[in-house]
């Protein structure tokens, strides 16, 4: 049988019915002016053995690869067609998978490259190009261990292969780079943990008790970056702890969040910033009651559990409070008291970060009647 002449390369999506009958799934209507011709051409084509048809598709795929960037996707289509012919010849099919891996490599489909190269090697363990393509794709994915494995297998087949040796060298360089990055990250993590331990040590030295957080952290930071458990920062000059603090004006469901409240500063000092004596009332204060000198300051106890007393058994906060027989209580404080002195009080457990309620006397009875845990 004489081998049929292959059609000249043209992308599938540009081929009309009358141009390339090989792509047609069904014959045109008999009344079509080219119907008889197409039927005759298909009969000739599909009379060829699957091995011949597969080779023709492979060769068309090779032509596509030679076209450069614009031909890689079409090459994938042709090599797929070659595979679909089921030629039954393992070495042939190994080439088709390996060639399709090459096309995918040019397209940046690296995981697919490894899949096709693996199949090619299963069909022919001596397909050296498949080892090279698998190793190169693995390197592109920074999977240096996998790349080194493919390189080792390929060099067993062909010890002097310079292309695979180059990929092996590249994989080792990637390994060094990744391991160096991991070591830097580990150092950063160690320093982070050391910093946290240091802060917890300073908190413990002051006799401050830390409990579970009761409020959203992210909502109160301008940049949305939550600190480590909203722990205080350390002033590098004075060594004082600077706490994140929440002021709640529950009457109007309003809050103020102070990111760095020095432990040596008083509550009143920050109230002067929030409610300057000469400034008008905040827009939300419709009664004009929130003025410096007209506000009471409270904190709540019995609403969270000291961390070291928490058994971590999955109980909700309310269940833990009930088990420990702690009852919520509201405690008034003098605004002229420093934050550090408040936090050191025996009944004060920091609920993640310090929280204070500011309200005018006119709202006090209403607020006290509410359940602290509601």
XYZ file of N, CA and C in Angstrom, residues 85-258:
522
model
N -5.161 6.769 17.796
C -5.229 5.738 16.750
C -4.962 4.348 17.305
N -4.395 4.292 18.519
C -4.159 3.000 19.170
C -3.404 2.051 18.255
N -2.221 2.519 17.912
C -1.417 1.736 16.961
C -1.000 0.388 17.518
N -0.937 0.269 18.835
C -0.540 -1.005 19.430
C 0.958 -1.205 19.500
N 1.711 -0.235 19.033
C 3.171 -0.334 19.069
C 3.673 0.552 20.205
N 4.201 -0.055 21.228
C 4.573 0.677 22.442
C 5.590 1.777 22.172
N 6.633 1.456 21.399
C 7.666 2.459 21.139
C 7.102 3.662 20.395
N 6.185 3.396 19.426
C 5.537 4.490 18.700
C 4.737 5.375 19.656
N 3.910 4.740 20.468
C 3.064 5.501 21.385
C 3.897 6.267 22.418
N 5.027 5.696 22.794
C 5.923 6.396 23.708
C 6.390 7.714 23.096
N 6.697 7.681 21.813
C 7.127 8.897 21.113
C 5.997 9.923 21.091
N 4.762 9.459 20.834
C 3.640 10.399 20.760
C 3.427 11.118 22.109
N 3.490 10.330 23.188
C 3.333 10.944 24.517
C 4.488 11.892 24.822
N 5.691 11.472 24.461
C 6.858 12.316 24.705
C 6.791 13.599 23.891
N 6.351 13.478 22.627
C 6.220 14.678 21.786
C 5.136 15.615 22.323
N 4.044 15.035 22.792
C 2.993 15.887 23.360
C 3.506 16.570 24.632
N 4.345 15.857 25.394
C 4.972 16.472 26.562
C 5.820 17.667 26.146
N 6.504 17.542 25.013
C 7.334 18.653 24.518
C 6.471 19.864 24.185
N 5.322 19.613 23.559
C 4.413 20.717 23.213
C 3.878 21.386 24.481
N 3.497 20.566 25.446
C 2.998 21.128 26.711
C 4.101 21.891 27.446
N 5.332 21.430 27.312
C 6.445 22.122 27.944
C 6.573 23.532 27.384
N 6.418 23.672 26.078
C 6.490 24.988 25.453
C 5.310 25.863 25.857
N 4.188 25.234 26.205
C 2.990 25.980 26.618
C 2.994 26.283 28.121
N 3.936 25.729 28.842
C 4.001 25.978 30.286
C 3.082 25.111 31.109
N 2.574 24.032 30.513
C 1.688 23.113 31.239
C 2.542 22.034 31.907
N 3.267 22.412 32.948
C 4.330 21.556 33.469
C 3.827 20.277 34.123
N 2.724 20.337 34.813
C 2.209 19.109 35.429
C 1.771 18.109 34.359
N 1.176 18.631 33.287
C 0.773 17.761 32.182
C 1.993 17.172 31.498
N 3.079 17.942 31.420
C 4.332 17.431 30.852
C 4.769 16.191 31.619
N 4.765 16.276 32.927
C 5.213 15.158 33.753
C 4.302 13.946 33.550
N 3.004 14.186 33.435
C 2.066 13.081 33.204
C 2.352 12.383 31.878
N 2.528 13.170 30.810
C 2.778 12.575 29.498
C 4.147 11.900 29.444
N 5.155 12.523 30.052
C 6.493 11.935 30.056
C 6.500 10.615 30.825
N 5.752 10.587 31.930
C 5.661 9.352 32.718
C 5.054 8.226 31.887
N 3.997 8.552 31.149
C 3.358 7.551 30.291
C 4.316 7.089 29.199
N 5.074 8.034 28.652
C 6.033 7.681 27.602
C 7.083 6.708 28.135
N 7.543 6.935 29.366
C 8.563 6.068 29.955
C 7.976 4.702 30.298
N 6.717 4.680 30.707
C 6.059 3.390 30.962
C 6.020 2.545 29.700
N 5.835 3.194 28.561
C 5.755 2.489 27.275
C 7.131 2.124 26.743
N 8.125 2.947 27.074
C 9.490 2.684 26.612
C 10.464 3.282 27.609
N 11.021 2.433 28.447
C 11.901 2.898 29.519
C 13.194 3.517 29.007
N 13.463 3.423 27.707
C 14.687 3.987 27.142
C 14.438 5.313 26.415
N 13.232 5.849 26.549
C 12.907 7.124 25.884
C 13.590 8.263 26.641
N 14.801 8.567 26.256
C 15.623 9.525 26.997
C 15.038 10.928 26.974
N 14.362 11.294 25.886
C 13.764 12.631 25.810
C 12.662 12.806 26.853
N 11.962 11.721 27.149
C 10.887 11.799 28.144
C 11.455 12.093 29.525
N 12.594 11.464 29.868
C 13.236 11.754 31.160
C 13.631 13.230 31.236
N 14.220 13.716 30.143
C 14.651 15.111 30.118
C 13.467 16.056 30.309
N 12.367 15.783 29.617
C 11.207 16.681 29.687
C 10.553 16.622 31.067
N 10.503 15.449 31.653
C 9.949 15.337 33.000
C 10.817 16.101 34.003
N 12.116 15.974 33.889
C 13.039 16.665 34.797
C 12.936 18.175 34.636
N 12.862 18.624 33.398
C 12.783 20.068 33.137
C 11.478 20.648 33.683
N 10.368 19.934 33.477
C 9.076 20.413 33.982
C 9.074 20.459 35.508
N 9.658 19.444 36.128
C 9.720 19.417 37.596
C 10.541 20.602 38.122
N 11.623 20.930 37.426
C 12.419 22.095 37.823
C 11.616 23.382 37.704
N 10.820 23.469 36.665
C 10.003 24.667 36.478
C 9.002 24.831 37.617
N 8.614 23.722 38.233
C 7.667 23.749 39.358
C 8.391 23.810 40.707
N 9.733 23.946 40.676
C 10.564 23.943 41.888
C 10.473 22.619 42.637
N 10.098 21.562 41.925
C 10.064 20.230 42.535
C 11.416 19.568 42.297
N 12.425 20.084 42.984
C 13.794 19.652 42.720
C 14.015 18.176 43.050
N 13.362 17.668 44.077
C 13.540 16.256 44.425
C 13.029 15.351 43.305
N 11.864 15.712 42.751
C 11.315 14.931 41.640
C 12.214 15.058 40.414
N 12.724 16.254 40.172
C 13.607 16.455 39.030
C 14.873 15.620 39.168
N 15.446 15.616 40.360
C 16.652 14.817 40.582
C 16.383 13.331 40.367
N 15.196 12.905 40.739
C 14.844 11.490 40.534
C 14.771 11.162 39.054
N 14.132 12.049 38.263
C 14.050 11.823 36.815
C 15.443 11.867 36.183
N 16.263 12.791 36.660
C 17.626 12.891 36.117
C 18.416 11.616 36.398
N 18.311 11.108 37.624
C 19.043 9.892 37.981
C 18.610 8.717 37.105
N 17.304 8.594 36.890
C 16.796 7.512 36.049
C 17.260 7.682 34.606
N 17.225 8.931 34.121
C 17.641 9.182 32.744
C 19.118 8.921 32.536
N 19.935 9.290 33.498
C 21.379 9.090 33.370
C 21.760 7.619 33.509
N 20.890 6.825 34.113
C 21.118 5.373 34.102
C 20.957 4.824 32.688
N 19.974 5.404 31.969
C 19.732 4.966 30.594
C 20.839 5.468 29.670
N 21.238 6.714 29.849
C 22.248 7.329 28.984
C 23.163 8.205 29.849
N 24.197 7.616 30.433
C 25.049 8.316 31.401
C 25.654 9.630 30.902
N 25.913 9.742 29.645
C 26.584 10.945 29.157
C 25.658 12.004 28.600
N 24.359 11.918 28.888
C 23.407 12.885 28.305
C 23.618 14.260 28.932
N 24.100 15.204 28.127
C 24.431 16.538 28.644
C 23.189 17.344 29.017
N 22.093 17.137 28.301
C 20.862 17.888 28.601
C 20.322 17.510 29.975
N 20.322 16.220 30.264
C 19.834 15.775 31.565
C 20.811 16.190 32.665
N 22.093 16.129 32.378
C 23.092 16.563 33.362
C 22.898 18.040 33.715
N 22.536 18.841 32.705
C 22.288 20.271 32.945
C 21.074 20.473 33.828
N 20.024 19.676 33.608
C 18.831 19.765 34.446
C 19.128 19.313 35.875
N 19.997 18.311 35.994
C 20.388 17.849 37.325
C 21.118 18.961 38.080
N 22.001 19.658 37.387
C 22.720 20.779 37.991
C 21.748 21.878 38.411
N 20.777 22.139 37.548
C 19.769 23.158 37.850
C 18.935 22.741 39.064
N 18.586 21.450 39.143
C 17.788 20.962 40.269
C 18.545 21.125 41.583
N 19.849 20.871 41.550
C 20.654 21.025 42.772
C 20.730 22.496 43.180
N 20.793 23.384 42.192
C 20.813 24.818 42.497
C 19.484 25.252 43.107
N 18.380 24.711 42.563
C 17.056 25.018 43.103
C 16.948 24.495 44.536
N 17.487 23.298 44.758
C 17.459 22.708 46.096
C 18.172 23.612 47.093
N 19.356 24.098 46.726
C 20.105 24.994 47.618
C 19.323 26.274 47.890
N 18.713 26.805 46.842
C 17.940 28.044 46.973
C 16.739 27.840 47.895
N 16.008 26.745 47.683
C 14.817 26.464 48.495
C 15.202 26.197 49.943
N 16.266 25.426 50.146
C 16.683 25.117 51.510
C 17.171 26.366 52.236
N 17.849 27.265 51.501
C 18.297 28.522 52.106
C 17.101 29.376 52.499
N 16.067 29.397 51.631
C 14.865 30.162 51.938
C 14.159 29.583 53.167
N 14.080 28.259 53.225
C 13.436 27.618 54.371
C 14.190 27.925 55.659
N 15.512 27.981 55.589
C 16.299 28.280 56.771
C 16.066 29.718 57.224
N 15.973 30.635 56.241
C 15.683 32.029 56.591
C 14.313 32.138 57.251
N 13.333 31.423 56.687
C 11.990 31.439 57.259
C 11.987 30.839 58.658
N 12.779 29.791 58.853
C 12.859 29.164 60.171
C 13.468 30.126 61.186
N 14.483 30.890 60.750
C 15.093 31.873 61.644
C 14.100 32.952 62.035
N 13.329 33.403 61.036
C 12.306 34.411 61.315
C 11.279 33.869 62.305
N 10.892 32.611 62.105
C 9.904 31.991 62.997
C 10.459 31.840 64.410
N 11.735 31.469 64.507
C 12.347 31.344 65.827
C 12.377 32.691 66.552
N 12.747 33.736 65.801
C 12.784 35.066 66.397
C 11.387 35.526 66.806
N 10.403 35.174 65.968
C 9.024 35.541 66.292
C 8.588 34.886 67.598
N 8.880 33.604 67.724
C 8.494 32.889 68.940
C 9.257 33.412 70.151
N 10.530 33.743 69.953
C 11.314 34.302 71.049
C 10.721 35.627 71.500
N 10.287 36.431 70.503
C 9.664 37.715 70.834
C 8.379 37.542 71.616
N 7.575 36.573 71.208
C 6.317 36.299 71.911
C 6.591 35.831 73.339
N 7.553 34.908 73.452
C 7.897 34.415 74.791
C 8.381 35.555 75.685
N 9.141 36.469 75.097
C 9.652 37.609 75.872
C 8.501 38.481 76.380
N 7.541 38.743 75.490
C 6.398 39.568 75.885
C 5.574 38.873 76.960
N 5.337 37.576 76.805
C 4.597 36.842 77.834
C 5.347 36.868 79.169
N 6.677 36.850 79.073
C 7.463 36.932 80.298
C 7.269 38.268 80.996
N 7.233 39.364 80.222
C 7.019 40.690 80.799
C 5.623 40.805 81.402
N 4.657 40.199 80.731
C 3.281 40.211 81.244
C 3.221 39.467 82.581
N 3.873 38.311 82.625
C 3.867 37.506 83.858
C 4.579 38.240 84.996
N 5.684 38.928 84.661
C 6.410 39.684 85.688
C 5.523 40.729 86.347
N 4.598 41.278 85.578
C 3.706 42.320 86.094
C 2.499 41.743 86.815
N 2.360 40.432 86.788
C 1.225 39.802 87.450
C -0.078 39.964 86.693
N 0.011 40.183 85.381
C -1.187 40.371 84.557
C -1.667 39.014 84.070
N -2.957 38.802 84.113
C -3.559 37.537 83.701
C -4.180 37.682 82.309
N -3.834 36.753 81.414
C -4.349 36.774 80.039
C -5.448 35.732 79.879
N -6.524 36.126 79.166
C -7.634 35.210 78.922
C -7.987 35.127 77.451
N -9.090 34.450 77.168
C -9.538 34.290 75.792
C -10.047 35.614 75.234
N -9.831 35.787 73.928
C -10.303 37.005 73.273
C -11.821 36.964 73.105
N -12.461 38.081 73.379
C -13.918 38.162 73.245
C -14.350 38.944 72.012
N -13.408 39.621 71.371
C -13.778 40.513 70.271
C -12.908 40.239 69.053
N -13.451 40.604 67.903
C -12.713 40.448 66.658
C -11.480 41.327 66.682
N -10.344 40.757 66.307
C -9.102 41.521 66.278
C -8.975 42.313 64.970
N -9.219 41.650 63.851
C -8.967 42.255 62.546
C -9.811 43.498 62.305
N -10.987 43.549 62.886
C -11.886 44.673 62.632
C -11.336 45.990 63.158
N -10.411 45.923 64.113
C -9.955 47.141 64.761
C -8.585 47.628 64.303
N -7.952 46.906 63.368
C -6.647 47.351 62.890
C -6.792 47.974 61.512
N -6.182 49.123 61.335
C -6.344 49.853 60.072
C -5.819 49.063 58.880
N -4.691 48.386 59.064
C -4.119 47.653 57.939
C -4.599 46.216 57.871
N -5.460 45.818 58.804
C -6.032 44.477 58.770
C -5.060 43.385 59.184
N -3.849 43.753 59.627
C -2.857 42.755 60.012
C -2.939 42.492 61.508
N -3.439 41.353 61.872
C -3.632 41.012 63.283
C -2.277 40.747 63.937
N -2.053 41.346 65.092
C -0.837 41.078 65.836
C -0.886 39.668 66.409
N 0.248 39.231 66.940
C 0.293 37.916 67.575
C -0.640 37.900 68.780
N -1.836 37.337 68.598
C -2.778 37.262 69.706
C -3.114 38.622 70.278
N -2.867 39.685 69.517
C -3.080 41.068 69.964
C -2.280 41.352 71.225
N -1.087 40.798 71.297
C -0.221 41.047 72.446
C 0.288 42.485 72.418
N 0.709 42.999 73.571
C 1.263 44.354 73.585
C 2.627 44.392 72.903
N 3.035 45.583 72.511
C 4.370 45.796 71.991
C 5.238 46.365 73.109
N 6.528 46.289 72.927
C 7.449 46.813 73.941
C 8.081 48.094 73.416
N 7.963 49.171 74.164
C 8.600 50.432 73.786
C 10.114 50.238 73.878
N 10.832 50.375 72.756
C 12.273 50.102 72.773
C 13.072 51.059 73.655
N 12.525 52.239 73.929
C 13.251 53.223 74.734
C 12.981 53.069 76.227
N 11.714 52.859 76.576
C 11.358 52.803 77.999
C 11.153 51.393 78.528
N 10.928 50.430 77.626
C 10.630 49.065 78.056
C 9.195 48.878 78.505
N 8.377 49.932 78.386
C 6.971 49.841 78.805
C 6.168 49.032 77.785
N 5.150 48.357 78.265
C 4.247 47.631 77.376
C 3.228 48.599 76.801
N 2.990 48.463 75.503
C 2.007 49.296 74.815
C 0.911 48.378 74.287
N -0.247 48.483 74.904
C -1.336 47.545 74.656
C -2.309 48.053 73.589
N -2.899 47.121 72.824
C -4.074 47.486 72.040
C -5.265 47.543 72.985
N -6.031 48.604 72.955
C -7.142 48.786 73.907
C -8.403 49.180 73.153
N -9.516 48.622 73.586
C -10.809 48.915 72.971
C -11.688 49.696 73.936
N -12.187 50.860 73.507
C -13.209 51.618 74.228
C -14.548 51.315 73.569
N -15.538 50.952 74.378
C -16.868 50.640 73.841
C -17.879 51.648 74.382
N -18.657 52.246 73.460
C -19.760 53.140 73.829
C -21.040 52.401 73.447
N -21.454 51.516 74.337
C -22.499 50.558 73.985
C -23.844 51.216 73.696
N -24.095 52.350 74.295
C -25.377 53.032 74.078
C -25.625 53.272 72.594
N -24.564 53.561 71.863
C -24.701 53.860 70.434
C -23.991 52.833 69.540
N -23.556 51.715 70.143
C -22.852 50.666 69.387
C -21.642 51.231 68.643
N -20.895 52.055 69.323
C -19.698 52.680 68.759
C -18.466 52.216 69.542
N -17.316 52.276 68.888
C -16.069 51.891 69.541
C -14.931 52.807 69.098
N -13.896 52.844 69.898
C -12.612 53.442 69.536
C -11.539 52.421 69.858
N -10.594 52.259 68.942
C -9.530 51.283 69.145
C -8.198 52.014 69.187
N -7.477 51.869 70.316
C -6.163 52.481 70.473
C -5.124 51.388 70.260
